[in-house]
Coordinates of C-alpha atoms and ligand atoms in Angstrom, one line a residue:
X1 CA -46.4 2.0 2.8
X2 CA -43.0 1.2 1.4
X3 CA -40.0 2.9 -0.3
X4 CA -39.2 2.8 -4.0
X5 CA -35.7 3.2 -5.2
X6 CA -35.9 4.9 -8.5
X7 CA -33.5 5.9 -11.3
X8 CA -30.6 3.6 -10.3
X9 CA -28.9 0.7 -12.0
X10 CA -29.4 -2.6 -10.2
X11 CA -26.3 -4.7 -9.9
X12 CA -26.2 -8.4 -8.9
X13 CA -23.5 -11.0 -9.3
X14 CA -25.3 -12.0 -12.5
X15 CA -26.0 -8.7 -14.3
X16 CA -26.8 -5.0 -14.3
X17 CA -30.1 -3.5 -15.3
X18 CA -32.1 -0.3 -15.0
X19 CA -35.1 -1.0 -12.8
X20 CA -36.9 0.2 -9.7
X21 CA -37.2 -1.6 -6.4
X22 CA -40.0 -1.5 -3.9
X23 CA -39.3 -2.4 -0.3
X24 CA -42.1 -3.1 2.1
X25 CA -42.0 -4.6 5.6
X26 CA -38.3 -5.3 5.4
X27 CA -38.5 -7.2 2.1
X28 CA -38.1 -6.5 -1.6
X29 CA -41.6 -6.9 -2.9
X30 CA -41.3 -5.7 -6.5
X31 CA -38.6 -5.1 -9.1
X32 CA -39.8 -3.6 -12.3
X33 CA -39.0 -1.0 -15.0
X34 CA -41.5 1.3 -13.4
X35 CA -43.4 1.0 -10.1
X36 CA -46.4 3.2 -9.5
X37 CA -45.7 5.6 -6.5
X38 CA -49.1 4.8 -4.9
X39 CA -48.3 6.5 -1.6
X40 CA -44.8 5.0 -1.3
X41 CA -41.8 7.1 -0.4
X42 CA -39.4 7.6 -3.3
X43 CA -35.6 7.4 -3.0
X44 CA -33.9 8.9 -6.0
X45 CA -30.8 6.9 -7.0
X46 CA -30.0 8.9 -10.2
X47 CA -26.4 8.2 -11.3
X48 CA -26.0 5.5 -8.7
X49 CA -25.6 1.7 -8.7
X50 CA -27.9 -0.3 -6.5
X51 CA -26.1 -3.3 -4.9
X52 CA -27.3 -6.0 -2.6
X53 CA -26.2 -5.2 1.0
X54 CA -22.6 -6.4 1.4
X55 CA -21.7 -9.3 3.6
X56 CA -18.4 -9.4 5.6
X57 CA -17.9 -13.0 6.6
X58 CA -14.7 -12.5 8.6
X59 CA -14.8 -10.2 11.6
X60 CA -13.4 -10.3 15.2
X61 CA -15.5 -8.0 17.3
X62 CA -15.2 -7.8 21.1
X63 CA -12.7 -10.7 21.0
X64 CA -10.2 -11.2 23.8
X65 CA -6.7 -12.6 23.3
X66 CA -4.3 -13.5 26.1
X67 CA -3.2 -9.9 26.2
X68 CA -5.8 -7.6 24.7
X69 CA -9.4 -7.2 23.7
X70 CA -10.2 -5.9 20.2
X71 CA -10.9 -2.2 20.1
X72 CA -14.2 -2.5 18.2
X73 CA -17.1 -4.2 19.9
X74 CA -20.5 -4.9 18.2
X75 CA -21.7 -1.3 18.8
X76 CA -18.7 0.5 17.1
X77 CA -17.8 -2.3 14.7
X78 CA -21.3 -2.8 13.2
X79 CA -21.8 1.0 13.0
X80 CA -18.6 1.2 11.0
X81 CA -19.6 -1.8 8.8
X82 CA -23.0 -0.4 8.1
X83 CA -21.7 3.1 7.2
X84 CA -19.4 1.5 4.7
X85 CA -22.1 -0.6 3.0
X86 CA -22.0 -3.9 4.9
X87 CA -25.4 -4.9 6.0
X88 CA -24.6 -8.4 7.4
X89 CA -21.4 -9.6 9.1
X90 CA -20.4 -13.0 10.3
X91 CA -18.3 -12.8 13.4
X92 CA -16.2 -15.5 15.0
X93 CA -17.7 -16.7 18.3
X94 CA -14.7 -18.4 19.9
X95 CA -14.8 -21.3 22.3
X96 CA -12.6 -20.9 25.4
X97 CA -10.8 -24.0 26.7
X98 CA -13.1 -26.3 28.7
X99 CA -16.1 -24.3 27.4
X100 CA -19.1 -25.8 25.5
X101 CA -20.0 -24.4 22.1
X102 CA -23.4 -23.5 23.5
X103 CA -21.7 -21.3 26.2
X104 CA -19.5 -19.7 23.6
X105 CA -22.5 -18.9 21.4
X106 CA -24.4 -17.5 24.4
X107 CA -21.4 -15.3 25.2
X108 CA -21.3 -13.9 21.7
X109 CA -25.1 -13.3 21.7
X110 CA -24.6 -11.2 24.9
X111 CA -22.0 -9.1 23.2
X112 CA -24.0 -8.6 20.0
X113 CA -27.8 -8.7 20.8
X114 CA -29.3 -5.3 21.0
X115 CA -26.0 -3.6 20.3
X116 CA -25.7 -4.1 16.5
X117 CA -26.3 -1.6 13.8
X118 CA -26.2 -4.2 11.0
X119 CA -27.4 -7.8 10.9
X120 CA -25.0 -10.4 12.2
X121 CA -24.4 -14.2 12.4
X122 CA -21.7 -16.3 14.0
X123 CA -19.2 -18.8 12.9
X124 CA -18.0 -21.0 15.8
X125 CA -14.3 -21.2 16.3
X126 CA -13.5 -24.6 18.0
X127 CA -10.4 -24.5 20.2
X128 CA -11.1 -27.5 22.5
X129 CA -12.4 -30.5 20.6
X130 CA -13.9 -33.5 22.4
X131 CA -16.8 -35.9 22.0
X132 CA -19.3 -33.6 23.8
X133 CA -18.3 -30.8 21.5
X134 CA -18.7 -33.1 18.5
X135 CA -22.4 -33.7 19.5
X136 CA -22.9 -29.9 19.7
X137 CA -22.2 -29.4 16.0
X138 CA -25.7 -30.6 15.0
X139 CA -27.3 -28.7 17.9
X140 CA -25.6 -25.5 16.8
X141 CA -27.1 -26.0 13.4
X142 CA -30.5 -25.7 14.9
X143 CA -29.4 -22.4 16.4
X144 CA -28.3 -21.0 13.0
X145 CA -24.6 -21.7 13.2
X146 CA -23.5 -23.8 10.2
X147 CA -19.9 -22.7 9.8
X148 CA -16.9 -23.4 12.0
X149 CA -13.4 -22.1 12.2
X150 CA -10.2 -23.9 13.1
X151 CA -6.7 -22.5 13.5
X152 CA -3.6 -24.3 12.5
X153 CA -1.5 -21.6 14.2
X154 CA -1.6 -19.8 17.5
X155 CA -0.7 -22.1 20.4
X156 CA -3.8 -21.4 22.5
X157 CA -6.2 -21.9 19.6
X158 CA -4.8 -24.5 17.2
X159 CA -5.9 -28.0 16.6
X160 CA -4.0 -31.1 15.5
X161 CA -4.4 -32.7 12.1
X162 CA -6.5 -35.5 13.7
X163 CA -8.8 -33.0 15.3
X164 CA -9.0 -31.1 12.0
X165 CA -10.1 -34.4 10.3
X166 CA -12.7 -35.1 13.0
X167 CA -14.2 -31.6 12.9
X168 CA -14.4 -31.8 9.1
X169 CA -16.3 -35.1 9.2
X170 CA -18.7 -33.8 11.8
X171 CA -19.4 -30.5 10.1
X172 CA -19.6 -32.2 6.7
X173 CA -22.4 -34.4 8.1
X174 CA -24.3 -31.2 9.1
X175 CA -23.8 -29.8 5.6
X176 CA -21.8 -26.9 7.0
X177 CA -18.4 -25.6 6.2
X178 CA -15.1 -25.2 8.1
X179 CA -13.0 -22.2 7.5
X180 CA -9.3 -22.7 8.4
X181 CA -6.6 -20.3 9.4
X182 CA -3.8 -21.9 7.4
X183 CA -0.3 -21.3 8.8
X184 CA 2.0 -24.0 10.1
X185 CA 2.0 -23.3 13.9
X186 CA 5.1 -25.2 14.7
X187 CA 7.1 -23.5 12.0
X188 CA 5.8 -20.1 13.1
X189 CA 6.9 -20.9 16.7
X190 CA 10.4 -22.1 15.5
X191 CA 11.0 -19.1 13.3
X192 CA 9.8 -16.6 15.8
X193 CA 12.2 -18.2 18.4
X194 CA 15.0 -18.1 15.8
X195 CA 14.7 -14.4 15.1
X196 CA 14.5 -13.6 18.8
X197 CA 17.5 -15.7 19.6
X198 CA 19.4 -13.7 17.0
X199 CA 18.4 -10.5 18.7
X200 CA 15.9 -9.5 15.9
X201 CA 13.0 -8.2 17.9
X202 CA 11.8 -5.5 15.5
X203 CA 8.6 -5.3 13.5
X204 CA 10.4 -6.5 10.3
X205 CA 10.9 -9.9 11.9
X206 CA 7.1 -10.5 11.9
X207 CA 6.8 -11.3 8.2
X208 CA 10.1 -13.2 8.3
X209 CA 8.6 -15.5 11.0
X210 CA 5.6 -16.3 8.8
X211 CA 7.0 -16.7 5.2
X212 CA 4.9 -17.8 2.3
X213 CA 5.7 -21.5 2.6
X214 CA 4.3 -21.5 6.2
X215 CA 0.9 -20.6 4.6
X216 CA 1.3 -22.9 1.6
X217 CA 2.2 -26.0 3.6
X218 CA -0.9 -25.5 5.9
X219 CA -3.2 -24.9 2.9
X220 CA -1.9 -28.1 1.2
X221 CA -2.3 -30.1 4.4
X222 CA -5.8 -28.8 5.0
X223 CA -6.7 -29.8 1.4
X224 CA -5.4 -33.3 1.9
X225 CA -7.1 -33.8 5.2
X226 CA -10.4 -32.5 3.7
X227 CA -9.9 -35.0 0.8
X228 CA -9.6 -37.8 3.4
X229 CA -12.8 -36.5 5.1
X230 CA -14.5 -36.0 1.7
X231 CA -15.7 -32.5 2.4
X232 CA -15.3 -29.0 0.8
X233 CA -12.5 -26.7 1.9
X234 CA -12.8 -23.0 2.9
X235 CA -9.5 -21.2 3.3
X236 CA -9.7 -17.9 5.0
X237 CA -7.4 -14.9 4.4
X238 CA -5.3 -16.4 1.6
X239 CA -2.3 -14.1 1.2
X240 CA 0.4 -15.7 -1.0
X241 CA 1.0 -16.8 -4.5
X242 CA 2.3 -20.1 -3.1
X243 CA -0.7 -20.7 -0.9
X244 CA -3.0 -19.8 -3.7
X245 CA -1.2 -22.3 -6.0
X246 CA -1.8 -25.1 -3.4
X247 CA -5.5 -24.3 -3.2
X248 CA -5.8 -24.2 -7.0
X249 CA -4.0 -27.5 -7.2
X250 CA -6.5 -29.2 -5.0
X251 CA -9.3 -27.5 -6.9
X252 CA -7.9 -28.8 -10.2
X253 CA -7.8 -32.3 -8.8
X254 CA -11.6 -32.1 -8.3
X255 CA -11.9 -30.9 -4.7
X256 CA -14.4 -28.2 -3.8
X257 CA -12.1 -25.4 -2.6
X258 CA -13.5 -21.9 -1.5
X259 CA -10.9 -19.2 -1.3
X260 CA -11.2 -16.0 0.8
X261 CA -8.8 -13.1 0.6
X262 CA -8.9 -9.7 2.3
X263 CA -8.5 -6.1 1.2
X264 CA -5.2 -5.7 3.0
X265 CA -3.5 -8.4 0.9
X266 CA -4.7 -6.6 -2.2
X267 CA -4.2 -2.9 -1.4
X268 CA -1.1 -3.1 0.8
X269 CA 2.2 -4.8 0.8
X270 CA 5.0 -5.8 3.1
X271 CA 7.0 -2.6 2.5
X272 CA 4.9 -1.3 5.4
X273 CA 7.1 -3.4 7.8
X274 CA 10.1 -1.3 6.9
X275 CA 8.5 2.0 8.0
X276 CA 10.6 4.0 10.4
X277 CA 10.3 3.5 14.2
X278 CA 7.4 1.3 15.4
X279 CA 5.0 2.5 12.6
X280 CA 5.1 -0.9 10.9
X281 CA 3.3 -2.4 14.0
X282 CA 0.1 -0.9 12.6
X283 CA 0.3 -3.5 9.8
X284 CA 1.0 -6.6 11.9
X285 CA -1.5 -9.2 11.2
X286 CA -1.3 -13.0 10.5
X287 CA -0.8 -13.9 7.8
X288 CA 1.4 -10.8 7.3
X289 CA 1.2 -8.4 4.3
X290 CA 3.1 -9.8 1.4
X291 CA 5.4 -8.9 -1.4
X292 CA 4.3 -7.3 -4.7
X293 CA 4.4 -10.6 -6.6
X294 CA 2.0 -12.1 -4.1
X295 CA -0.3 -9.1 -4.4
X296 CA -0.2 -9.4 -8.2
X297 CA -1.1 -13.1 -8.1
X298 CA -4.0 -12.4 -5.7
X299 CA -5.3 -9.7 -8.0
X300 CA -5.1 -12.1 -10.9
X301 CA -7.1 -14.6 -8.9
X302 CA -9.7 -12.0 -8.0
X303 CA -10.0 -11.0 -11.6
X304 CA -10.2 -14.5 -13.1
X305 CA -12.7 -15.8 -10.6
X306 CA -10.4 -18.1 -8.6
X307 CA -11.0 -16.1 -5.4
X308 CA -14.6 -16.6 -4.2
X309 CA -14.9 -13.9 -1.5
X310 CA -13.2 -10.9 0.0
X311 CA -13.9 -10.3 3.7
X312 CA -12.0 -8.0 6.1
X313 CA -10.6 -10.1 9.0
X314 CA -11.3 -6.9 10.9
X315 CA -9.5 -7.3 14.2
X316 CA -8.7 -3.9 15.5
X317 CA -6.1 -3.0 18.2
X318 CA -5.2 0.5 19.2
X319 CA -1.7 1.6 18.1
X320 CA -1.0 3.7 21.3
X321 CA -2.0 1.3 24.0
X322 CA -2.3 -2.2 22.4
X323 CA 0.1 -2.6 19.4
X324 CA 2.6 -0.8 21.7
X325 CA 2.8 -3.9 23.9
X326 CA 5.2 -5.3 21.4
X327 CA 7.5 -2.3 21.2
X328 CA 10.5 -4.4 22.3
X329 CA 9.4 -7.7 20.9
X330 CA 7.5 -8.2 17.7
X331 CA 5.8 -11.4 18.9
X332 CA 4.0 -9.4 21.6
X333 CA 2.2 -7.1 19.1
X334 CA -1.5 -8.1 19.0
X335 CA -2.2 -9.4 15.5
X336 CA -4.9 -7.9 13.3
X337 CA -5.9 -4.9 11.3
X338 CA -9.0 -2.6 11.2
X339 CA -10.9 -2.5 7.9
X340 CA -14.6 -3.3 8.5
X341 CA -15.6 0.2 7.3
X342 CA -13.6 0.5 4.2
X343 CA -13.9 -2.9 2.3
X344 CA -16.4 -1.8 -0.3
X345 CA -14.6 1.6 -0.8
X346 CA -11.2 0.0 -1.2
X347 CA -12.4 -2.8 -3.5
X348 CA -14.6 -0.5 -5.6
X349 CA -11.6 1.9 -6.0
X350 CA -8.9 -0.6 -6.7
X351 CA -11.1 -3.2 -8.4
X352 CA -13.9 -1.5 -10.3
X353 CA -12.7 2.0 -10.8
X354 CA -9.3 0.7 -11.7
X355 CA -11.0 -1.6 -14.3
X356 CA -9.8 -4.8 -12.9
X357 CA -13.2 -6.2 -12.1
X358 CA -16.8 -5.6 -13.1
X359 CA -19.4 -4.4 -10.6
X360 CA -21.1 -7.8 -10.9
X361 CA -17.9 -9.5 -9.9
X362 CA -17.7 -7.1 -6.9
X363 CA -21.2 -8.1 -5.9
X364 CA -20.2 -11.8 -6.1
X365 CA -17.0 -11.3 -4.1
X366 CA -18.4 -9.0 -1.4
X367 CA -21.9 -10.4 -1.0
X368 CA -23.4 -13.3 -3.0
X369 CA -20.7 -15.9 -2.7
X370 CA -20.5 -15.5 1.1
X371 CA -24.3 -15.7 1.3
X372 CA -24.3 -19.0 -0.6
X373 CA -21.4 -20.6 1.2
X374 CA -22.7 -19.6 4.7
X375 CA -26.3 -20.5 4.3
X376 CA -27.7 -16.9 3.9
X377 CA -28.8 -17.1 0.3
X378 CA -31.2 -16.0 -1.1
X379 CA -32.4 -14.1 2.0
X380 CA -29.2 -12.1 1.7
X381 CA -26.7 -11.6 -1.1
X382 CA -28.9 -10.6 -4.0
X383 CA -31.7 -8.3 -5.2
X384 CA -34.8 -10.4 -5.8
X385 CA -38.5 -10.3 -4.8
X386 CA -38.9 -11.9 -1.4
X387 CA -35.4 -11.3 -0.1
X388 CA -34.3 -9.0 2.7
X389 CA -34.4 -5.4 1.6
X390 CA -30.7 -4.8 2.5
X391 CA -29.4 -2.5 -0.2
X392 CA -26.5 -0.2 -0.9
X393 CA -27.0 2.8 -3.2
X394 CA -23.5 3.5 -4.4
X395 CA -22.6 6.9 -5.8
X396 CA -19.6 6.1 -8.2
X397 CA -18.7 9.8 -8.7
X398 CA -17.8 10.7 -5.1
X399 CA -14.2 11.3 -4.3
X400 CA -12.9 11.2 -0.8
X401 CA -9.9 10.2 1.3
X402 CA -9.8 7.6 4.1
X403 CA -8.6 9.1 7.3
X404 CA -8.7 7.9 10.9
X405 CA -10.0 11.3 12.0
X406 CA -13.3 10.8 10.1
X407 CA -14.0 7.1 10.5
X408 CA -16.3 5.3 12.8
X409 CA -14.0 2.4 13.6
X410 CA -13.1 2.7 17.3
X411 CA -9.4 2.7 16.8
X412 CA -6.6 5.3 16.5
X413 CA -5.4 4.5 13.0
X414 CA -6.4 3.0 9.7
X415 CA -4.0 1.0 7.5
X416 CA -5.5 2.9 4.6
X417 CA -4.7 6.4 5.9
X418 CA -4.6 8.9 3.0
X419 CA -6.0 6.4 0.4
X420 CA -8.0 8.3 -2.3
X421 CA -11.4 6.6 -2.8
X422 CA -13.7 6.7 -5.7
X423 CA -17.4 6.2 -4.8
X424 CA -19.3 6.2 -1.6
X425 CA -22.2 4.3 0.0
X426 CA -24.7 7.2 -0.5
X427 CA -27.5 5.2 1.2
X428 CA -27.6 1.9 3.0
X429 CA -31.0 0.3 3.6
X430 CA -31.3 -2.4 6.2
X431 CA -34.6 -4.3 6.1
X432 CA -35.9 -1.5 3.9
X433 CA -35.1 1.3 6.4
X434 CA -32.6 4.0 5.5
X435 CA -29.9 3.2 8.1
X436 CA -26.8 4.9 6.9
X437 CA -26.0 7.8 4.6
X438 CA -22.6 9.0 3.2
X439 CA -20.5 7.3 5.9
X440 CA -22.8 8.1 8.9
X441 CA -25.4 5.9 10.7
X442 CA -28.7 7.6 10.6
X443 CA -30.9 4.9 12.2
X444 CA -29.2 3.1 15.1
X445 CA -29.3 -0.5 16.4
X446 CA -31.5 -1.9 13.7
X447 CA -29.4 -5.1 13.4
X448 CA -30.5 -8.5 14.4
X449 CA -29.2 -12.0 14.6
X450 CA -29.6 -14.1 11.4
X451 CA -29.9 -17.8 11.9
X452 CA -28.3 -19.5 8.9
X453 CA -29.1 -22.6 6.9
X454 CA -26.9 -25.3 5.4
X455 CA -24.0 -24.3 3.1
X456 CA -24.5 -24.2 -0.6
X457 CA -21.5 -25.9 -2.1
X458 CA -21.6 -23.8 -5.3
Ligands
URP1 O1 -4.0 -11.1 12.5 C1 -5.1 -11.5 12.4 N1 -5.6 -11.9 11.3 N2 -5.8 -11.6 13.5 C2 -7.2 -12.1 13.6 C3 -7.2 -13.5 13.9 C4 -7.0 -14.4 12.7 O2 -6.0 -15.0 12.5 O3 -7.9 -14.4 11.8
ZN2 ZN1 -6.9 -16.3 10.9
ZN3 ZN1 -9.5 -13.7 11.4

C-alpha cells in the first residue's frame, strides 16, 4: 500500500496545480485530481505547497583541509539537509595528491554509505591531474560520477590553465560537466601577503584580499579556456556583479554557461566583516560576502533567470575551536559557512514570500536545474509518474526564527542567527517514506547513493 498526498498544490519548475500524488514502492505512481483511497495512507497537505525534493549540489561534508575537518559529517549534515527539505545532495569527493580518483571515491563512499539521512551523489574534485587520472574520467562515469570540480585558487588544490583545459576536454568527451571555483589564486596570495606585510591581520582583511576582480578575472579565464575546449561552463558560488557580468558576456557570445550562486551571497553582505571582536570570522568564506551592489545584482540575476541554481557550499567549521585558529591572522581562519539546513527556508522567505520569485522559479533554482545539469533528471528534480517519490510539503504560513540552539547542523553558530523565516518543511518524503517533519528527522538513515548519468546541457 502507498501514501496519497491530498489537498496540496503541486509546484514544479513549470507550473502549479491542485492535484493528488500517490507514492508506492519509492516512486510516484499516479498524479491526478482525485485518487481513490483504496487502502492507501493519506497525508493531508491542506494549505501547503508540494515541491519536488530539493537538491543541494554543493556541499563539503567530512572534508579535511590542512588544518581542520568540517564540523558536519554525512550523519549530521544529511540530517540537517533533510530536515530543511533537501532530499539529495551532491558532495565534493576530493582527490588527495598522488591519489587516484577511484581511491578518492572509495574514501567518500566510506564516509557516506550507511550514514546518510538523505540521498547523495559525488562530484569529484581533481587536485592532481596526470594521464592516469585522465583515463579514470570515463571509468568514474560508470560509477555514477559525471561532474568534476577544479579550483583556480587555494595553493594545495588549484590547477594550471593547461590542466583546466585538459580536464575540460576529457570531461566533455564523457558528456559531463566541470564546476570551477573561480578566484585568481596568484592574486589572492599576493594580496593576502600585502595585507599581512602591512600588519593588517584582522578579519576585515579577508574580503580585501579577495576583491571582485579576483573572481571576475577567473570567471573570464575559465570561459575562454572552455571556449577553446568547446565545452559548457559551470561556475560555482558566483558572488559578484563583476563576475556575473563576465559569465553573462560569455553566454551572450553563444557559450553554454551555467551559473550557481549561494544563499549567503543573497541574504548576507560584507558588513559582517566589520562586526566587533572576532565575530566576523563566522562569515569567512571564499569568495567572501560582498557589498550591497553585488547582492542586488545577484538578486536581479536570480529573478530574471540568469542564475541557474542556488546551492549552499555548506562547509561548516566551529567558531570556538576552528575559526578561532585565525584569531591573530585572518588567513588561518578555515574558509566556509554552514547553511545546508536553511537553504529552502532562506530562499522561500527572501525570494518567494518577498515576491521576488515565483514558487516555480524556486523549484527550478533549488531542484530541477541541478537535477538536469548533474544527470539526475527526471529521477530527481520534478514531480512526475515514475520519478523518485522525494517530496517536500511546504507550509507557507509557519513563522519561525533561525537559531543555532534549535538547528541540527553540528556547529556552534549559524550565519542566519535571528533571521525570521516564513514557511517550513512540514513533511519531507524520501522514496515515499515520511522522513522528516517540521525540522526534525523522523526516520533515520534512509539515504542512499545515487549514480548519475550524463549532464543535460539545457
Ligand atoms: O569558503 C568556502 N567556500 N569553502 C569551501 C570550499 C570552496 O571553496 O568551495
Ligand atoms: Zn569553492
Ligand atoms: Zn565549495
